[in-house]
């Protein structure tokens, strides 16, 4: 698991290879990642947008940008946590992702780009 903190907002990521949904012979590798967002700041925040950069070890780089996460724009009071699971497919057996969330403080509308720490996605047999 990797974590980072930006202005009191902690983002942690854990990945898992999904062998049942992958097909290595067809260069199709599926990974899920569990994101935990913890509001350790003194302010109520709302997650508005996400931006991802996805690096595949075959040299492909993709960007994904949009509103919220898995269809939600969660509001987190101080001390609250929001978790969700999403996924990524690669054309090779390893890659990495990193990104940012755009969050807004409810009290004054200040927007902050929260870092999503870079994390790797590696098929388990590549680790041996």
mmCIF file of N, CA and C in Angstrom:
data_model
loop_
_atom_site.group_PDB
_atom_site.id
_atom_site.type_symbol
_atom_site.label_atom_id
_atom_site.label_comp_id
_atom_site.label_asym_id
_atom_site.label_seq_id
_atom_site.Cartn_x
_atom_site.Cartn_y
_atom_site.Cartn_z
ATOM 1 N N UNK A 1 0.852 -1.181 0.000
ATOM 2 C CA UNK A 1 0.000 0.000 0.000
ATOM 3 C C UNK A 1 0.893 1.237 0.000
ATOM 4 N N UNK A 2 0.499 2.222 -0.805
ATOM 5 C CA UNK A 2 1.202 3.502 -0.825
ATOM 6 C C UNK A 2 0.234 4.588 -0.380
ATOM 7 N N UNK A 3 0.787 5.658 0.214
ATOM 8 C CA UNK A 3 -0.041 6.757 0.720
ATOM 9 C C UNK A 3 0.662 8.087 0.490
ATOM 10 N N UNK A 4 -0.141 9.137 0.427
ATOM 11 C CA UNK A 4 0.390 10.501 0.420
ATOM 12 C C UNK A 4 -0.630 11.412 1.088
ATOM 13 N N UNK A 5 -0.148 12.558 1.581
ATOM 14 C CA UNK A 5 -1.015 13.540 2.244
ATOM 15 C C UNK A 5 -0.805 14.895 1.588
ATOM 16 N N UNK A 6 -1.921 15.536 1.218
ATOM 17 C CA UNK A 6 -1.900 16.889 0.663
ATOM 18 C C UNK A 6 -2.873 17.733 1.469
ATOM 19 N N UNK A 7 -2.364 18.737 2.144
ATOM 20 C CA UNK A 7 -3.192 19.660 2.937
ATOM 21 C C UNK A 7 -4.196 18.916 3.813
ATOM 22 N N UNK A 8 -3.727 17.874 4.475
ATOM 23 C CA UNK A 8 -4.570 17.144 5.420
ATOM 24 C C UNK A 8 -5.469 16.088 4.806
ATOM 25 N N UNK A 9 -5.367 15.863 3.508
ATOM 26 C CA UNK A 9 -6.166 14.820 2.860
ATOM 27 C C UNK A 9 -5.219 13.671 2.505
ATOM 28 N N UNK A 10 -5.445 12.523 3.127
ATOM 29 C CA UNK A 10 -4.586 11.355 2.919
ATOM 30 C C UNK A 10 -5.234 10.417 1.906
ATOM 31 N N UNK A 11 -4.455 10.013 0.917
ATOM 32 C CA UNK A 11 -4.913 9.077 -0.105
ATOM 33 C C UNK A 11 -4.016 7.843 -0.040
ATOM 34 N N UNK A 12 -4.632 6.675 0.123
ATOM 35 C CA UNK A 12 -3.901 5.410 0.164
ATOM 36 C C UNK A 12 -4.435 4.505 -0.938
ATOM 37 N N UNK A 13 -3.537 3.694 -1.515
ATOM 38 C CA UNK A 13 -3.904 2.833 -2.646
ATOM 39 C C UNK A 13 -3.343 1.433 -2.426
ATOM 40 N N UNK A 14 -4.193 0.445 -2.696
ATOM 41 C CA UNK A 14 -3.773 -0.953 -2.679
ATOM 42 C C UNK A 14 -4.263 -1.594 -3.973
ATOM 43 N N UNK A 15 -3.383 -2.340 -4.662
ATOM 44 C CA UNK A 15 -3.739 -2.938 -5.953
ATOM 45 C C UNK A 15 -3.841 -4.453 -5.846
ATOM 46 N N UNK A 16 -4.563 -5.034 -6.808
ATOM 47 C CA UNK A 16 -4.685 -6.487 -6.879
ATOM 48 C C UNK A 16 -4.855 -6.908 -8.342
ATOM 49 N N UNK A 17 -4.098 -7.917 -8.744
ATOM 50 C CA UNK A 17 -4.208 -8.474 -10.086
ATOM 51 C C UNK A 17 -5.440 -9.364 -10.153
ATOM 52 N N UNK A 18 -6.206 -9.257 -11.227
ATOM 53 C CA UNK A 18 -7.439 -10.028 -11.396
ATOM 54 C C UNK A 18 -7.224 -11.088 -12.481
ATOM 55 N N UNK A 19 -6.680 -12.229 -12.084
ATOM 56 C CA UNK A 19 -6.346 -13.275 -13.055
ATOM 57 C C UNK A 19 -7.590 -13.826 -13.762
ATOM 58 N N UNK A 20 -8.722 -13.868 -13.074
ATOM 59 C CA UNK A 20 -9.944 -14.409 -13.674
ATOM 60 C C UNK A 20 -10.456 -13.566 -14.844
ATOM 61 N N UNK A 21 -10.098 -12.295 -14.874
ATOM 62 C CA UNK A 21 -10.572 -11.392 -15.924
ATOM 63 C C UNK A 21 -9.472 -11.046 -16.929
ATOM 64 N N UNK A 22 -8.295 -11.602 -16.721
ATOM 65 C CA UNK A 22 -7.151 -11.312 -17.582
ATOM 66 C C UNK A 22 -6.942 -12.434 -18.590
ATOM 67 N N UNK A 23 -6.278 -12.104 -19.680
ATOM 68 C CA UNK A 23 -5.947 -13.075 -20.716
ATOM 69 C C UNK A 23 -4.539 -12.757 -21.246
ATOM 70 N N UNK A 24 -3.505 -13.259 -20.560
ATOM 71 C CA UNK A 24 -2.139 -12.948 -20.978
ATOM 72 C C UNK A 24 -1.837 -13.295 -22.435
ATOM 73 N N UNK A 25 -2.411 -14.368 -22.955
ATOM 74 C CA UNK A 25 -2.157 -14.738 -24.350
ATOM 75 C C UNK A 25 -2.682 -13.687 -25.330
ATOM 76 N N UNK A 26 -3.651 -12.900 -24.891
ATOM 77 C CA UNK A 26 -4.210 -11.828 -25.721
ATOM 78 C C UNK A 26 -3.752 -10.446 -25.245
ATOM 79 N N UNK A 27 -2.681 -10.423 -24.422
ATOM 80 C CA UNK A 27 -2.125 -9.168 -23.892
ATOM 81 C C UNK A 27 -3.203 -8.320 -23.212
ATOM 82 N N UNK A 28 -3.960 -8.951 -22.328
ATOM 83 C CA UNK A 28 -5.025 -8.263 -21.586
ATOM 84 C C UNK A 28 -4.857 -8.590 -20.105
ATOM 85 N N UNK A 29 -4.471 -7.582 -19.318
ATOM 86 C CA UNK A 29 -4.202 -7.747 -17.895
ATOM 87 C C UNK A 29 -5.086 -6.778 -17.123
ATOM 88 N N UNK A 30 -5.855 -7.300 -16.169
ATOM 89 C CA UNK A 30 -6.804 -6.481 -15.421
ATOM 90 C C UNK A 30 -6.350 -6.372 -13.964
ATOM 91 N N UNK A 31 -6.378 -5.169 -13.456
ATOM 92 C CA UNK A 31 -6.011 -4.890 -12.070
ATOM 93 C C UNK A 31 -7.140 -4.081 -11.425
ATOM 94 N N UNK A 32 -7.350 -4.312 -10.144
ATOM 95 C CA UNK A 32 -8.235 -3.443 -9.376
ATOM 96 C C UNK A 32 -7.379 -2.673 -8.382
ATOM 97 N N UNK A 33 -7.900 -1.530 -7.970
ATOM 98 C CA UNK A 33 -7.219 -0.752 -6.932
ATOM 99 C C UNK A 33 -8.273 -0.221 -5.968
ATOM 100 N N UNK A 34 -7.926 -0.318 -4.685
ATOM 101 C CA UNK A 34 -8.788 0.192 -3.620
ATOM 102 C C UNK A 34 -8.185 1.503 -3.129
ATOM 103 N N UNK A 35 -8.989 2.558 -3.230
ATOM 104 C CA UNK A 35 -8.564 3.890 -2.794
ATOM 105 C C UNK A 35 -9.244 4.213 -1.472
ATOM 106 N N UNK A 36 -8.459 4.694 -0.529
ATOM 107 C CA UNK A 36 -8.982 5.193 0.738
ATOM 108 C C UNK A 36 -8.616 6.666 0.832
ATOM 109 N N UNK A 37 -9.638 7.512 0.960
ATOM 110 C CA UNK A 37 -9.438 8.951 1.091
ATOM 111 C C UNK A 37 -9.856 9.326 2.509
ATOM 112 N N UNK A 38 -8.915 9.876 3.257
ATOM 113 C CA UNK A 38 -9.181 10.244 4.649
ATOM 114 C C UNK A 38 -9.036 11.752 4.799
ATOM 115 N N UNK A 39 -10.083 12.393 5.305
ATOM 116 C CA UNK A 39 -10.034 13.836 5.535
ATOM 117 C C UNK A 39 -9.505 14.099 6.941
ATOM 118 N N UNK A 40 -8.199 14.336 7.033
ATOM 119 C CA UNK A 40 -7.570 14.649 8.324
ATOM 120 C C UNK A 40 -7.418 16.160 8.496
ATOM 121 N N UNK A 41 -8.073 16.935 7.629
ATOM 122 C CA UNK A 41 -8.006 18.395 7.745
ATOM 123 C C UNK A 41 -9.078 18.879 8.720
ATOM 124 N N UNK A 42 -9.102 20.187 8.922
ATOM 125 C CA UNK A 42 -10.099 20.802 9.805
ATOM 126 C C UNK A 42 -11.353 21.237 9.057
ATOM 127 N N UNK A 43 -11.416 20.941 7.752
ATOM 128 C CA UNK A 43 -12.498 21.456 6.915
ATOM 129 C C UNK A 43 -13.288 20.326 6.262
ATOM 130 N N UNK A 44 -14.568 20.564 6.038
ATOM 131 C CA UNK A 44 -15.382 19.662 5.224
ATOM 132 C C UNK A 44 -14.991 19.883 3.771
ATOM 133 N N UNK A 45 -14.776 18.778 3.048
ATOM 134 C CA UNK A 45 -14.355 18.870 1.655
ATOM 135 C C UNK A 45 -15.279 18.044 0.767
ATOM 136 N N UNK A 46 -15.281 18.392 -0.505
ATOM 137 C CA UNK A 46 -15.993 17.590 -1.497
ATOM 138 C C UNK A 46 -15.032 17.275 -2.635
ATOM 139 N N UNK A 47 -14.995 15.997 -3.016
ATOM 140 C CA UNK A 47 -14.182 15.574 -4.152
ATOM 141 C C UNK A 47 -14.967 15.880 -5.427
ATOM 142 N N UNK A 48 -14.404 16.731 -6.279
ATOM 143 C CA UNK A 48 -15.111 17.162 -7.485
ATOM 144 C C UNK A 48 -14.682 16.398 -8.734
ATOM 145 N N UNK A 49 -13.345 16.234 -8.919
ATOM 146 C CA UNK A 49 -12.835 15.661 -10.168
ATOM 147 C C UNK A 49 -11.639 14.763 -9.885
ATOM 148 N N UNK A 50 -11.318 13.937 -10.897
ATOM 149 C CA UNK A 50 -10.137 13.088 -10.831
ATOM 150 C C UNK A 50 -9.361 13.235 -12.125
ATOM 151 N N UNK A 51 -8.059 13.028 -12.032
ATOM 152 C CA UNK A 51 -7.191 13.013 -13.203
ATOM 153 C C UNK A 51 -6.145 11.923 -12.988
ATOM 154 N N UNK A 52 -6.087 10.979 -13.915
ATOM 155 C CA UNK A 52 -5.151 9.859 -13.838
ATOM 156 C C UNK A 52 -4.212 9.878 -15.029
ATOM 157 N N UNK A 53 -2.960 9.476 -14.790
ATOM 158 C CA UNK A 53 -2.032 9.154 -15.856
ATOM 159 C C UNK A 53 -1.671 7.681 -15.665
ATOM 160 N N UNK A 54 -1.879 6.891 -16.717
ATOM 161 C CA UNK A 54 -1.676 5.441 -16.663
ATOM 162 C C UNK A 54 -0.519 5.102 -17.597
ATOM 163 N N UNK A 55 0.511 4.485 -17.038
ATOM 164 C CA UNK A 55 1.699 4.098 -17.786
ATOM 165 C C UNK A 55 1.715 2.582 -17.927
ATOM 166 N N UNK A 56 1.726 2.097 -19.151
ATOM 167 C CA UNK A 56 1.824 0.665 -19.434
ATOM 168 C C UNK A 56 3.280 0.394 -19.808
ATOM 169 N N UNK A 57 3.853 -0.731 -19.354
ATOM 170 C CA UNK A 57 5.274 -0.989 -19.627
ATOM 171 C C UNK A 57 5.559 -1.227 -21.110
ATOM 172 N N UNK A 58 4.523 -1.324 -21.931
ATOM 173 C CA UNK A 58 4.740 -1.441 -23.377
ATOM 174 C C UNK A 58 4.984 -0.073 -24.023
ATOM 175 N N UNK A 59 4.993 0.977 -23.210
ATOM 176 C CA UNK A 59 5.261 2.326 -23.705
ATOM 177 C C UNK A 59 4.030 3.193 -23.866
ATOM 178 N N UNK A 60 2.853 2.639 -23.709
ATOM 179 C CA UNK A 60 1.606 3.392 -23.852
ATOM 180 C C UNK A 60 1.354 4.241 -22.605
ATOM 181 N N UNK A 61 0.947 5.477 -22.814
ATOM 182 C CA UNK A 61 0.547 6.367 -21.719
ATOM 183 C C UNK A 61 -0.865 6.854 -22.026
ATOM 184 N N UNK A 62 -1.768 6.709 -21.040
ATOM 185 C CA UNK A 62 -3.151 7.173 -21.195
ATOM 186 C C UNK A 62 -3.472 8.164 -20.086
ATOM 187 N N UNK A 63 -4.374 9.082 -20.385
ATOM 188 C CA UNK A 63 -4.874 9.991 -19.356
ATOM 189 C C UNK A 63 -6.379 9.845 -19.260
ATOM 190 N N UNK A 64 -6.871 9.881 -18.036
ATOM 191 C CA UNK A 64 -8.304 9.786 -17.763
ATOM 192 C C UNK A 64 -8.663 10.950 -16.853
ATOM 193 N N UNK A 65 -9.685 11.702 -17.225
ATOM 194 C CA UNK A 65 -10.087 12.856 -16.438
ATOM 195 C C UNK A 65 -11.605 12.916 -16.428
ATOM 196 N N UNK A 66 -12.176 13.269 -15.278
ATOM 197 C CA UNK A 66 -13.620 13.386 -15.236
ATOM 198 C C UNK A 66 -14.130 13.765 -13.868
ATOM 199 N N UNK A 67 -15.448 13.828 -13.772
ATOM 200 C CA UNK A 67 -16.092 14.202 -12.516
ATOM 201 C C UNK A 67 -16.059 13.051 -11.525
ATOM 202 N N UNK A 68 -15.801 13.378 -10.263
ATOM 203 C CA UNK A 68 -15.941 12.443 -9.164
ATOM 204 C C UNK A 68 -15.175 11.152 -9.320
ATOM 205 N N UNK A 69 -15.589 10.173 -8.523
ATOM 206 C CA UNK A 69 -15.006 8.833 -8.538
ATOM 207 C C UNK A 69 -16.137 7.816 -8.521
ATOM 208 N N UNK A 70 -16.081 6.854 -9.407
ATOM 209 C CA UNK A 70 -17.119 5.826 -9.596
ATOM 210 C C UNK A 70 -18.534 6.407 -9.470
ATOM 211 N N UNK A 71 -18.738 7.535 -10.156
ATOM 212 C CA UNK A 71 -20.066 8.149 -10.205
ATOM 213 C C UNK A 71 -20.452 8.994 -9.007
ATOM 214 N N UNK A 72 -19.538 9.199 -8.072
ATOM 215 C CA UNK A 72 -19.842 9.962 -6.863
ATOM 216 C C UNK A 72 -18.929 11.176 -6.726
ATOM 217 N N UNK A 73 -19.429 12.188 -6.048
ATOM 218 C CA UNK A 73 -18.636 13.339 -5.634
ATOM 219 C C UNK A 73 -18.789 13.450 -4.112
ATOM 220 N N UNK A 74 -18.097 12.559 -3.383
ATOM 221 C CA UNK A 74 -18.342 12.457 -1.947
ATOM 222 C C UNK A 74 -17.942 13.704 -1.164
ATOM 223 N N UNK A 75 -18.719 13.967 -0.119
ATOM 224 C CA UNK A 75 -18.420 15.026 0.851
ATOM 225 C C UNK A 75 -17.889 14.338 2.095
ATOM 226 N N UNK A 76 -16.734 14.825 2.574
ATOM 227 C CA UNK A 76 -16.110 14.231 3.757
ATOM 228 C C UNK A 76 -15.946 15.290 4.838
ATOM 229 N N UNK A 77 -16.573 15.031 5.971
ATOM 230 C CA UNK A 77 -16.372 15.870 7.148
ATOM 231 C C UNK A 77 -14.979 15.576 7.709
ATOM 232 N N UNK A 78 -14.432 16.477 8.548
ATOM 233 C CA UNK A 78 -13.147 16.171 9.174
ATOM 234 C C UNK A 78 -13.203 14.815 9.895
ATOM 235 N N UNK A 79 -12.207 13.985 9.648
ATOM 236 C CA UNK A 79 -12.139 12.658 10.270
ATOM 237 C C UNK A 79 -12.828 11.559 9.487
ATOM 238 N N UNK A 80 -13.613 11.907 8.478
ATOM 239 C CA UNK A 80 -14.316 10.887 7.703
ATOM 240 C C UNK A 80 -13.420 10.276 6.632
ATOM 241 N N UNK A 81 -13.811 9.043 6.236
ATOM 242 C CA UNK A 81 -13.072 8.286 5.237
ATOM 243 C C UNK A 81 -14.039 7.856 4.134
ATOM 244 N N UNK A 82 -13.556 7.902 2.896
ATOM 245 C CA UNK A 82 -14.325 7.376 1.757
ATOM 246 C C UNK A 82 -13.450 6.352 1.051
ATOM 247 N N UNK A 83 -14.016 5.167 0.801
ATOM 248 C CA UNK A 83 -13.302 4.111 0.092
ATOM 249 C C UNK A 83 -14.063 3.726 -1.158
ATOM 250 N N UNK A 84 -13.324 3.375 -2.191
ATOM 251 C CA UNK A 84 -13.953 2.828 -3.385
ATOM 252 C C UNK A 84 -12.958 1.922 -4.097
ATOM 253 N N UNK A 85 -13.493 1.077 -4.969
ATOM 254 C CA UNK A 85 -12.668 0.176 -5.764
ATOM 255 C C UNK A 85 -12.946 0.466 -7.232
ATOM 256 N N UNK A 86 -11.886 0.535 -8.014
ATOM 257 C CA UNK A 86 -12.018 0.717 -9.447
ATOM 258 C C UNK A 86 -10.998 -0.190 -10.120
ATOM 259 N N UNK A 87 -10.888 -0.092 -11.429
ATOM 260 C CA UNK A 87 -10.003 -0.999 -12.129
ATOM 261 C C UNK A 87 -9.308 -0.363 -13.307
ATOM 262 N N UNK A 88 -8.315 -1.094 -13.806
ATOM 263 C CA UNK A 88 -7.524 -0.643 -14.939
ATOM 264 C C UNK A 88 -7.090 -1.864 -15.733
ATOM 265 N N UNK A 89 -7.107 -1.744 -17.043
ATOM 266 C CA UNK A 89 -6.593 -2.821 -17.878
ATOM 267 C C UNK A 89 -5.316 -2.353 -18.560
ATOM 268 N N UNK A 90 -4.367 -3.265 -18.675
ATOM 269 C CA UNK A 90 -3.098 -2.987 -19.336
ATOM 270 C C UNK A 90 -2.907 -3.973 -20.477
ATOM 271 N N UNK A 91 -2.022 -3.624 -21.411
ATOM 272 C CA UNK A 91 -1.664 -4.522 -22.504
ATOM 273 C C UNK A 91 -0.388 -5.295 -22.187
ATOM 274 N N UNK A 92 0.235 -4.993 -21.046
ATOM 275 C CA UNK A 92 1.426 -5.708 -20.609
ATOM 276 C C UNK A 92 1.243 -6.106 -19.147
ATOM 277 N N UNK A 93 2.177 -6.896 -18.637
ATOM 278 C CA UNK A 93 2.012 -7.474 -17.297
ATOM 279 C C UNK A 93 2.405 -6.535 -16.171
ATOM 280 N N UNK A 94 2.814 -5.322 -16.498
ATOM 281 C CA UNK A 94 3.088 -4.356 -15.433
ATOM 282 C C UNK A 94 2.938 -2.937 -15.939
ATOM 283 N N UNK A 95 2.611 -2.075 -14.989
ATOM 284 C CA UNK A 95 2.441 -0.665 -15.294
ATOM 285 C C UNK A 95 2.318 0.113 -14.001
ATOM 286 N N UNK A 96 1.964 1.381 -14.132
ATOM 287 C CA UNK A 96 1.783 2.204 -12.936
ATOM 288 C C UNK A 96 0.776 3.299 -13.234
ATOM 289 N N UNK A 97 0.249 3.855 -12.162
ATOM 290 C CA UNK A 97 -0.712 4.951 -12.261
ATOM 291 C C UNK A 97 -0.359 6.002 -11.221
ATOM 292 N N UNK A 98 -0.752 7.235 -11.491
ATOM 293 C CA UNK A 98 -0.635 8.339 -10.544
ATOM 294 C C UNK A 98 -1.666 9.375 -10.965
ATOM 295 N N UNK A 99 -1.958 10.301 -10.073
ATOM 296 C CA UNK A 99 -2.933 11.312 -10.451
ATOM 297 C C UNK A 99 -3.214 12.315 -9.366
ATOM 298 N N UNK A 100 -4.345 13.005 -9.554
ATOM 299 C CA UNK A 100 -4.787 14.006 -8.580
ATOM 300 C C UNK A 100 -6.303 13.980 -8.474
ATOM 301 N N UNK A 101 -6.779 14.418 -7.316
ATOM 302 C CA UNK A 101 -8.192 14.722 -7.116
ATOM 303 C C UNK A 101 -8.306 16.224 -6.940
ATOM 304 N N UNK A 102 -9.346 16.809 -7.505
ATOM 305 C CA UNK A 102 -9.663 18.201 -7.227
ATOM 306 C C UNK A 102 -10.715 18.192 -6.136
ATOM 307 N N UNK A 103 -10.350 18.741 -4.973
ATOM 308 C CA UNK A 103 -11.295 18.814 -3.863
ATOM 309 C C UNK A 103 -11.555 20.281 -3.538
ATOM 310 N N UNK A 104 -12.724 20.514 -2.984
ATOM 311 C CA UNK A 104 -13.116 21.877 -2.636
ATOM 312 C C UNK A 104 -13.503 21.936 -1.172
ATOM 313 N N UNK A 105 -12.976 22.934 -0.479
ATOM 314 C CA UNK A 105 -13.402 23.167 0.907
ATOM 315 C C UNK A 105 -14.782 23.809 0.873
ATOM 316 N N UNK A 106 -15.703 23.231 1.611
ATOM 317 C CA UNK A 106 -17.091 23.717 1.599
ATOM 318 C C UNK A 106 -17.195 25.110 2.209
ATOM 319 N N UNK A 107 -16.427 25.392 3.242
ATOM 320 C CA UNK A 107 -16.568 26.648 3.983
ATOM 321 C C UNK A 107 -16.256 27.886 3.145
ATOM 322 N N UNK A 108 -15.255 27.785 2.238
ATOM 323 C CA UNK A 108 -14.839 28.982 1.500
ATOM 324 C C UNK A 108 -14.650 28.753 -0.002
ATOM 325 N N UNK A 109 -14.899 27.541 -0.480
ATOM 326 C CA UNK A 109 -14.782 27.261 -1.900
ATOM 327 C C UNK A 109 -13.355 27.095 -2.409
ATOM 328 N N UNK A 110 -12.374 27.125 -1.508
ATOM 329 C CA UNK A 110 -10.979 26.955 -1.936
ATOM 330 C C UNK A 110 -10.806 25.562 -2.536
ATOM 331 N N UNK A 111 -10.195 25.516 -3.736
ATOM 332 C CA UNK A 111 -9.960 24.230 -4.390
ATOM 333 C C UNK A 111 -8.498 23.835 -4.258
ATOM 334 N N UNK A 112 -8.286 22.548 -4.033
ATOM 335 C CA UNK A 112 -6.950 22.004 -3.820
ATOM 336 C C UNK A 112 -6.781 20.765 -4.687
ATOM 337 N N UNK A 113 -5.623 20.622 -5.319
ATOM 338 C CA UNK A 113 -5.285 19.393 -6.051
ATOM 339 C C UNK A 113 -4.572 18.462 -5.081
ATOM 340 N N UNK A 114 -5.231 17.350 -4.786
ATOM 341 C CA UNK A 114 -4.706 16.357 -3.853
ATOM 342 C C UNK A 114 -3.976 15.283 -4.649
ATOM 343 N N UNK A 115 -2.753 14.985 -4.252
ATOM 344 C CA UNK A 115 -1.944 13.988 -4.950
ATOM 345 C C UNK A 115 -2.437 12.580 -4.669
ATOM 346 N N UNK A 116 -2.597 11.800 -5.734
ATOM 347 C CA UNK A 116 -2.807 10.356 -5.626
ATOM 348 C C UNK A 116 -1.425 9.752 -5.845
ATOM 349 N N UNK A 117 -0.878 9.051 -4.849
ATOM 350 C CA UNK A 117 0.498 8.577 -4.989
ATOM 351 C C UNK A 117 0.649 7.575 -6.134
ATOM 352 N N UNK A 118 1.806 7.599 -6.757
ATOM 353 C CA UNK A 118 2.080 6.639 -7.821
ATOM 354 C C UNK A 118 2.075 5.229 -7.238
ATOM 355 N N UNK A 119 1.419 4.318 -7.961
ATOM 356 C CA UNK A 119 1.395 2.921 -7.529
ATOM 357 C C UNK A 119 1.608 2.021 -8.727
ATOM 358 N N UNK A 120 2.152 0.836 -8.457
ATOM 359 C CA UNK A 120 2.450 -0.109 -9.529
ATOM 360 C C UNK A 120 1.385 -1.183 -9.602
ATOM 361 N N UNK A 121 1.246 -1.718 -10.788
ATOM 362 C CA UNK A 121 0.369 -2.856 -11.050
ATOM 363 C C UNK A 121 1.256 -3.902 -11.729
ATOM 364 N N UNK A 122 1.488 -5.013 -11.029
ATOM 365 C CA UNK A 122 2.408 -6.031 -11.530
ATOM 366 C C UNK A 122 1.771 -7.403 -11.336
ATOM 367 N N UNK A 123 1.772 -8.196 -12.407
ATOM 368 C CA UNK A 123 1.288 -9.565 -12.318
ATOM 369 C C UNK A 123 2.198 -10.305 -11.347
ATOM 370 N N UNK A 124 1.635 -11.059 -10.393
ATOM 371 C CA UNK A 124 2.449 -11.678 -9.334
ATOM 372 C C UNK A 124 3.634 -12.504 -9.824
ATOM 373 N N UNK A 125 3.507 -13.224 -10.918
ATOM 374 C CA UNK A 125 4.630 -14.056 -11.363
ATOM 375 C C UNK A 125 5.826 -13.219 -11.830
ATOM 376 N N UNK A 126 5.616 -11.922 -12.117
ATOM 377 C CA UNK A 126 6.721 -11.038 -12.506
ATOM 378 C C UNK A 126 7.580 -10.646 -11.317
ATOM 379 N N UNK A 127 7.070 -10.873 -10.108
ATOM 380 C CA UNK A 127 7.797 -10.497 -8.906
ATOM 381 C C UNK A 127 8.810 -11.544 -8.461
ATOM 382 N N UNK A 128 8.801 -12.700 -9.088
ATOM 383 C CA UNK A 128 9.715 -13.789 -8.688
ATOM 384 C C UNK A 128 11.000 -13.758 -9.489
#
